[in-house]
Amino acid sequence: MTYTVNKTDEQWREELDDTQYAVLREAATERPWTGELLDEHRAGLYTCAACGAELFQSGTKFDSHCGWPSFYESVRPEAVQLLEDRTLGMERTEVRCAACGSHLGHVFPDGFGTPTGDRYCMNSISLSFTPEESA
């Protein structure tokens, strides 16, 4: 896939710290229950930590008790790229930022009680959060 944000590996390494690079560019996973955005409950917008592309609205976030921030849908279907992932002996669906190709997490069809039935299980470190301004 061609991405609108294209950078060399060297550029990504300069812009991201080691942990961000491992998760966003090498598809690592942060430890559960450790992410800064897990308990974020304010209204706002979640964007890609690598390129700033809009990914999720706070209104679609829910507590799935899985240890990572969970959402039931992205801001637009084309905001994320879904890829088959057969690593670690499992069949999963990887979620990447459609703008830069950075790894965000995985989506599972077990978002019970949500409007879509999906659970986008995202790494906190893959996301940035901007709270809505109060009126």
mmCIF file of N, CA, C and O in Angstrom, residues 23-89:
data_model
loop_
_atom_site.group_PDB
_atom_site.id
_atom_site.type_symbol
_atom_site.label_atom_id
_atom_site.label_comp_id
_atom_site.label_asym_id
_atom_site.label_seq_id
_atom_site.Cartn_x
_atom_site.Cartn_y
_atom_site.Cartn_z
ATOM 1 N N VAL A 23 7.039 -0.371 18.747
ATOM 2 C CA VAL A 23 5.608 -0.639 18.588
ATOM 3 C C VAL A 23 5.105 -0.149 17.228
ATOM 4 O O VAL A 23 4.507 -0.916 16.467
ATOM 5 N N LEU A 24 5.355 1.107 16.911
ATOM 6 C CA LEU A 24 4.796 1.705 15.695
ATOM 7 C C LEU A 24 5.414 1.164 14.403
ATOM 8 O O LEU A 24 4.708 0.970 13.415
ATOM 9 N N ARG A 25 6.699 0.911 14.398
ATOM 10 C CA ARG A 25 7.364 0.528 13.152
ATOM 11 C C ARG A 25 7.728 -0.957 13.074
ATOM 12 O O ARG A 25 7.961 -1.479 11.996
ATOM 13 N N GLU A 26 7.796 -1.641 14.242
ATOM 14 C CA GLU A 26 8.169 -3.051 14.245
ATOM 15 C C GLU A 26 7.063 -3.960 14.789
ATOM 16 O O GLU A 26 7.293 -5.142 15.008
ATOM 17 N N ALA A 27 5.893 -3.398 15.045
ATOM 18 C CA ALA A 27 4.707 -4.140 15.497
ATOM 19 C C ALA A 27 4.888 -4.834 16.839
ATOM 20 O O ALA A 27 4.300 -5.885 17.090
ATOM 21 N N ALA A 28 5.674 -4.248 17.733
ATOM 22 C CA ALA A 28 5.766 -4.772 19.093
ATOM 23 C C ALA A 28 4.471 -4.404 19.829
ATOM 24 O O ALA A 28 3.625 -3.677 19.306
ATOM 25 N N THR A 29 4.336 -4.897 21.043
ATOM 26 C CA THR A 29 3.147 -4.606 21.846
ATOM 27 C C THR A 29 3.584 -4.109 23.211
ATOM 28 O O THR A 29 4.452 -4.722 23.846
ATOM 29 N N GLU A 30 2.979 -3.012 23.673
ATOM 30 C CA GLU A 30 3.289 -2.555 25.019
ATOM 31 C C GLU A 30 2.637 -3.505 26.030
ATOM 32 O O GLU A 30 1.670 -4.198 25.711
ATOM 33 N N ARG A 31 3.181 -3.541 27.230
ATOM 34 C CA ARG A 31 2.632 -4.414 28.271
ATOM 35 C C ARG A 31 1.215 -3.971 28.628
ATOM 36 O O ARG A 31 0.930 -2.779 28.682
ATOM 37 N N PRO A 32 0.312 -4.922 28.884
ATOM 38 C CA PRO A 32 -1.048 -4.547 29.256
ATOM 39 C C PRO A 32 -1.080 -3.786 30.576
ATOM 40 O O PRO A 32 -0.207 -3.964 31.412
ATOM 41 N N TRP A 33 -2.067 -2.939 30.721
ATOM 42 C CA TRP A 33 -2.331 -2.141 31.924
ATOM 43 C C TRP A 33 -1.269 -1.097 32.207
ATOM 44 O O TRP A 33 -1.190 -0.582 33.312
ATOM 45 N N THR A 34 -0.402 -0.780 31.233
ATOM 46 C CA THR A 34 0.671 0.193 31.463
ATOM 47 C C THR A 34 0.513 1.471 30.658
ATOM 48 O O THR A 34 1.193 2.453 30.934
ATOM 49 N N GLY A 35 -0.345 1.485 29.662
ATOM 50 C CA GLY A 35 -0.453 2.624 28.762
ATOM 51 C C GLY A 35 -1.112 3.842 29.383
ATOM 52 O O GLY A 35 -2.068 3.731 30.148
ATOM 53 N N GLU A 36 -0.590 5.011 29.052
ATOM 54 C CA GLU A 36 -1.102 6.271 29.603
ATOM 55 C C GLU A 36 -2.547 6.557 29.198
ATOM 56 O O GLU A 36 -3.250 7.256 29.916
ATOM 57 N N LEU A 37 -2.984 6.044 28.070
ATOM 58 C CA LEU A 37 -4.333 6.380 27.587
ATOM 59 C C LEU A 37 -5.397 5.362 27.974
ATOM 60 O O LEU A 37 -6.566 5.540 27.667
ATOM 61 N N LEU A 38 -5.003 4.321 28.694
ATOM 62 C CA LEU A 38 -5.962 3.289 29.082
ATOM 63 C C LEU A 38 -7.118 3.882 29.886
ATOM 64 O O LEU A 38 -8.283 3.590 29.625
ATOM 65 N N ASP A 39 -6.814 4.741 30.842
ATOM 66 C CA ASP A 39 -7.841 5.314 31.706
ATOM 67 C C ASP A 39 -8.217 6.741 31.321
ATOM 68 O O ASP A 39 -8.750 7.487 32.151
ATOM 69 N N GLU A 40 -7.975 7.128 30.085
ATOM 70 C CA GLU A 40 -8.357 8.462 29.606
ATOM 71 C C GLU A 40 -9.857 8.456 29.316
ATOM 72 O O GLU A 40 -10.333 7.665 28.511
ATOM 73 N N HIS A 41 -10.609 9.338 29.989
ATOM 74 C CA HIS A 41 -12.066 9.353 29.832
ATOM 75 C C HIS A 41 -12.600 10.688 29.330
ATOM 76 O O HIS A 41 -13.813 10.847 29.207
ATOM 77 N N ARG A 42 -11.724 11.635 29.048
ATOM 78 C CA ARG A 42 -12.194 12.930 28.557
ATOM 79 C C ARG A 42 -12.643 12.819 27.097
ATOM 80 O O ARG A 42 -12.207 11.929 26.372
ATOM 81 N N ALA A 43 -13.504 13.747 26.695
ATOM 82 C CA ALA A 43 -13.915 13.827 25.294
ATOM 83 C C ALA A 43 -12.741 14.362 24.485
ATOM 84 O O ALA A 43 -12.015 15.251 24.939
ATOM 85 N N GLY A 44 -12.554 13.806 23.299
ATOM 86 C CA GLY A 44 -11.460 14.277 22.463
ATOM 87 C C GLY A 44 -11.194 13.357 21.295
ATOM 88 O O GLY A 44 -12.002 12.485 20.963
ATOM 89 N N LEU A 45 -10.036 13.550 20.695
ATOM 90 C CA LEU A 45 -9.657 12.850 19.467
ATOM 91 C C LEU A 45 -8.338 12.111 19.672
ATOM 92 O O LEU A 45 -7.375 12.664 20.212
ATOM 93 N N TYR A 46 -8.298 10.867 19.221
ATOM 94 C CA TYR A 46 -7.083 10.050 19.248
ATOM 95 C C TYR A 46 -6.482 10.059 17.846
ATOM 96 O O TYR A 46 -7.177 9.803 16.871
ATOM 97 N N THR A 47 -5.197 10.351 17.777
ATOM 98 C CA THR A 47 -4.497 10.435 16.497
ATOM 99 C C THR A 47 -3.291 9.499 16.521
ATOM 100 O O THR A 47 -2.873 9.012 17.572
ATOM 101 N N CYS A 48 -2.722 9.275 15.352
ATOM 102 C CA CYS A 48 -1.524 8.448 15.238
ATOM 103 C C CYS A 48 -0.346 9.172 15.889
ATOM 104 O O CYS A 48 -0.070 10.335 15.577
ATOM 105 N N ALA A 49 0.352 8.487 16.789
ATOM 106 C CA ALA A 49 1.501 9.085 17.469
ATOM 107 C C ALA A 49 2.668 9.329 16.520
ATOM 108 O O ALA A 49 3.544 10.139 16.805
ATOM 109 N N ALA A 50 2.683 8.656 15.381
ATOM 110 C CA ALA A 50 3.771 8.825 14.429
ATOM 111 C C ALA A 50 3.529 9.977 13.466
ATOM 112 O O ALA A 50 4.438 10.753 13.184
ATOM 113 N N CYS A 51 2.298 10.094 12.945
ATOM 114 C CA CYS A 51 2.068 11.093 11.894
ATOM 115 C C CYS A 51 0.946 12.081 12.184
ATOM 116 O O CYS A 51 0.765 13.038 11.438
ATOM 117 N N GLY A 52 0.169 11.868 13.236
ATOM 118 C CA GLY A 52 -0.897 12.799 13.594
ATOM 119 C C GLY A 52 -2.220 12.586 12.886
ATOM 120 O O GLY A 52 -3.154 13.358 13.087
ATOM 121 N N ALA A 53 -2.351 11.553 12.089
ATOM 122 C CA ALA A 53 -3.612 11.294 11.383
ATOM 123 C C ALA A 53 -4.717 10.963 12.386
ATOM 124 O O ALA A 53 -4.489 10.286 13.386
ATOM 125 N N GLU A 54 -5.929 11.447 12.114
ATOM 126 C CA GLU A 54 -7.078 11.178 12.979
ATOM 127 C C GLU A 54 -7.458 9.709 12.891
ATOM 128 O O GLU A 54 -7.581 9.160 11.798
ATOM 129 N N LEU A 55 -7.668 9.072 14.072
ATOM 130 C CA LEU A 55 -7.957 7.644 14.100
ATOM 131 C C LEU A 55 -9.256 7.284 14.815
ATOM 132 O O LEU A 55 -10.066 6.530 14.296
ATOM 133 N N PHE A 56 -9.450 7.799 16.036
ATOM 134 C CA PHE A 56 -10.604 7.412 16.846
ATOM 135 C C PHE A 56 -11.170 8.604 17.608
ATOM 136 O O PHE A 56 -10.408 9.442 18.088
ATOM 137 N N GLN A 57 -12.487 8.636 17.747
ATOM 138 C CA GLN A 57 -13.160 9.626 18.588
ATOM 139 C C GLN A 57 -13.337 9.014 19.976
ATOM 140 O O GLN A 57 -13.573 7.806 20.104
ATOM 141 N N SER A 58 -13.282 9.840 21.005
ATOM 142 C CA SER A 58 -13.422 9.341 22.374
ATOM 143 C C SER A 58 -14.766 8.666 22.610
ATOM 144 O O SER A 58 -14.865 7.751 23.432
ATOM 145 N N GLY A 59 -15.798 9.071 21.904
ATOM 146 C CA GLY A 59 -17.119 8.480 22.086
ATOM 147 C C GLY A 59 -17.213 7.027 21.676
ATOM 148 O O GLY A 59 -18.177 6.340 22.023
ATOM 149 N N THR A 60 -16.209 6.529 20.953
ATOM 150 C CA THR A 60 -16.210 5.116 20.542
ATOM 151 C C THR A 60 -15.304 4.267 21.433
ATOM 152 O O THR A 60 -15.172 3.068 21.204
ATOM 153 N N LYS A 61 -14.709 4.886 22.450
ATOM 154 C CA LYS A 61 -13.833 4.160 23.373
ATOM 155 C C LYS A 61 -14.701 3.466 24.425
ATOM 156 O O LYS A 61 -15.695 4.018 24.878
ATOM 157 N N PHE A 62 -14.319 2.250 24.785
ATOM 158 C CA PHE A 62 -15.044 1.541 25.833
ATOM 159 C C PHE A 62 -14.075 0.705 26.653
ATOM 160 O O PHE A 62 -12.964 0.414 26.216
ATOM 161 N N ASP A 63 -14.491 0.336 27.857
ATOM 162 C CA ASP A 63 -13.641 -0.445 28.742
ATOM 163 C C ASP A 63 -13.863 -1.920 28.472
ATOM 164 O O ASP A 63 -14.865 -2.499 28.876
ATOM 165 N N SER A 64 -12.938 -2.525 27.765
ATOM 166 C CA SER A 64 -13.053 -3.942 27.409
ATOM 167 C C SER A 64 -12.356 -4.839 28.424
ATOM 168 O O SER A 64 -12.389 -6.058 28.284
ATOM 169 N N HIS A 65 -11.699 -4.244 29.413
ATOM 170 C CA HIS A 65 -10.987 -4.984 30.458
ATOM 171 C C HIS A 65 -9.872 -5.864 29.888
ATOM 172 O O HIS A 65 -9.557 -6.913 30.439
ATOM 173 N N CYS A 66 -9.269 -5.416 28.776
ATOM 174 C CA CYS A 66 -8.198 -6.210 28.153
ATOM 175 C C CYS A 66 -6.808 -5.660 28.456
ATOM 176 O O CYS A 66 -5.815 -6.298 28.141
ATOM 177 N N GLY A 67 -6.727 -4.452 29.048
ATOM 178 C CA GLY A 67 -5.421 -3.885 29.382
ATOM 179 C C GLY A 67 -4.889 -2.874 28.399
ATOM 180 O O GLY A 67 -3.826 -2.306 28.596
ATOM 181 N N TRP A 68 -5.622 -2.640 27.309
ATOM 182 C CA TRP A 68 -5.243 -1.648 26.311
ATOM 183 C C TRP A 68 -6.471 -0.804 25.974
ATOM 184 O O TRP A 68 -7.605 -1.292 26.087
ATOM 185 N N PRO A 69 -6.284 0.429 25.507
ATOM 186 C CA PRO A 69 -7.443 1.225 25.089
ATOM 187 C C PRO A 69 -8.197 0.509 23.968
ATOM 188 O O PRO A 69 -7.588 -0.018 23.041
ATOM 189 N N SER A 70 -9.521 0.496 24.080
ATOM 190 C CA SER A 70 -10.349 -0.198 23.092
ATOM 191 C C SER A 70 -11.399 0.743 22.519
ATOM 192 O O SER A 70 -11.971 1.557 23.242
ATOM 193 N N PHE A 71 -11.643 0.585 21.234
ATOM 194 C CA PHE A 71 -12.615 1.395 20.501
ATOM 195 C C PHE A 71 -13.466 0.454 19.666
ATOM 196 O O PHE A 71 -13.005 -0.608 19.265
ATOM 197 N N TYR A 72 -14.710 0.863 19.367
ATOM 198 C CA TYR A 72 -15.535 -0.023 18.536
ATOM 199 C C TYR A 72 -15.541 0.357 17.070
ATOM 200 O O TYR A 72 -16.013 -0.413 16.239
ATOM 201 N N GLU A 73 -14.994 1.531 16.711
ATOM 202 C CA GLU A 73 -14.828 1.877 15.302
ATOM 203 C C GLU A 73 -13.861 3.039 15.162
ATOM 204 O O GLU A 73 -13.661 3.807 16.091
ATOM 205 N N SER A 74 -13.273 3.161 13.979
ATOM 206 C CA SER A 74 -12.365 4.272 13.690
ATOM 207 C C SER A 74 -13.181 5.482 13.230
ATOM 208 O O SER A 74 -14.377 5.369 12.967
ATOM 209 N N VAL A 75 -12.530 6.638 13.118
ATOM 210 C CA VAL A 75 -13.236 7.855 12.704
ATOM 211 C C VAL A 75 -13.834 7.722 11.306
ATOM 212 O O VAL A 75 -14.876 8.291 11.026
ATOM 213 N N ARG A 76 -13.166 6.980 10.454
ATOM 214 C CA ARG A 76 -13.621 6.665 9.093
ATOM 215 C C ARG A 76 -13.027 5.313 8.737
ATOM 216 O O ARG A 76 -11.901 5.016 9.125
ATOM 217 N N PRO A 77 -13.752 4.512 7.976
ATOM 218 C CA PRO A 77 -13.179 3.204 7.603
ATOM 219 C C PRO A 77 -11.812 3.320 6.933
ATOM 220 O O PRO A 77 -10.927 2.495 7.167
ATOM 221 N N GLU A 78 -11.608 4.371 6.152
ATOM 222 C CA GLU A 78 -10.336 4.523 5.436
ATOM 223 C C GLU A 78 -9.218 5.105 6.310
ATOM 224 O O GLU A 78 -8.081 5.259 5.851
ATOM 225 N N ALA A 79 -9.498 5.412 7.569
ATOM 226 C CA ALA A 79 -8.472 5.953 8.473
ATOM 227 C C ALA A 79 -7.487 4.880 8.913
ATOM 228 O O ALA A 79 -6.353 5.174 9.290
ATOM 229 N N VAL A 80 -7.937 3.620 8.888
ATOM 230 C CA VAL A 80 -7.074 2.521 9.303
ATOM 231 C C VAL A 80 -6.968 1.486 8.195
ATOM 232 O O VAL A 80 -7.851 1.359 7.349
ATOM 233 N N GLN A 81 -5.877 0.765 8.213
ATOM 234 C CA GLN A 81 -5.641 -0.328 7.273
ATOM 235 C C GLN A 81 -5.702 -1.627 8.076
ATOM 236 O O GLN A 81 -5.076 -1.742 9.137
ATOM 237 N N LEU A 82 -6.476 -2.586 7.597
ATOM 238 C CA LEU A 82 -6.611 -3.876 8.268
ATOM 239 C C LEU A 82 -5.869 -4.940 7.473
ATOM 240 O O LEU A 82 -6.074 -5.074 6.267
ATOM 241 N N LEU A 83 -4.990 -5.680 8.153
ATOM 242 C CA LEU A 83 -4.168 -6.688 7.498
ATOM 243 C C LEU A 83 -4.233 -8.012 8.241
ATOM 244 O O LEU A 83 -4.245 -8.038 9.474
ATOM 245 N N GLU A 84 -4.241 -9.089 7.489
ATOM 246 C CA GLU A 84 -4.192 -10.418 8.101
ATOM 247 C C GLU A 84 -2.863 -10.576 8.824
ATOM 248 O O GLU A 84 -1.807 -10.215 8.296
ATOM 249 N N ASP A 85 -2.918 -11.094 10.046
ATOM 250 C CA ASP A 85 -1.711 -11.279 10.857
ATOM 251 C C ASP A 85 -1.720 -12.710 11.385
ATOM 252 O O ASP A 85 -2.572 -13.079 12.182
ATOM 253 N N ARG A 86 -0.761 -13.520 10.930
ATOM 254 C CA ARG A 86 -0.668 -14.918 11.362
ATOM 255 C C ARG A 86 0.579 -15.156 12.218
ATOM 256 O O ARG A 86 1.039 -16.285 12.342
ATOM 257 N N THR A 87 1.106 -14.088 12.824
ATOM 258 C CA THR A 87 2.279 -14.247 13.682
ATOM 259 C C THR A 87 1.884 -14.884 15.007
ATOM 260 O O THR A 87 0.714 -14.900 15.380
ATOM 261 N N LEU A 88 2.849 -15.395 15.712
ATOM 262 C CA LEU A 88 2.671 -15.994 17.036
ATOM 263 C C LEU A 88 1.691 -17.156 17.041
ATOM 264 O O LEU A 88 1.064 -17.462 18.054
ATOM 265 N N GLY A 89 1.503 -17.796 15.891
ATOM 266 C CA GLY A 89 0.635 -18.959 15.802
ATOM 267 C C GLY A 89 -0.854 -18.652 15.923
ATOM 268 O O GLY A 89 -1.643 -19.541 16.224
#
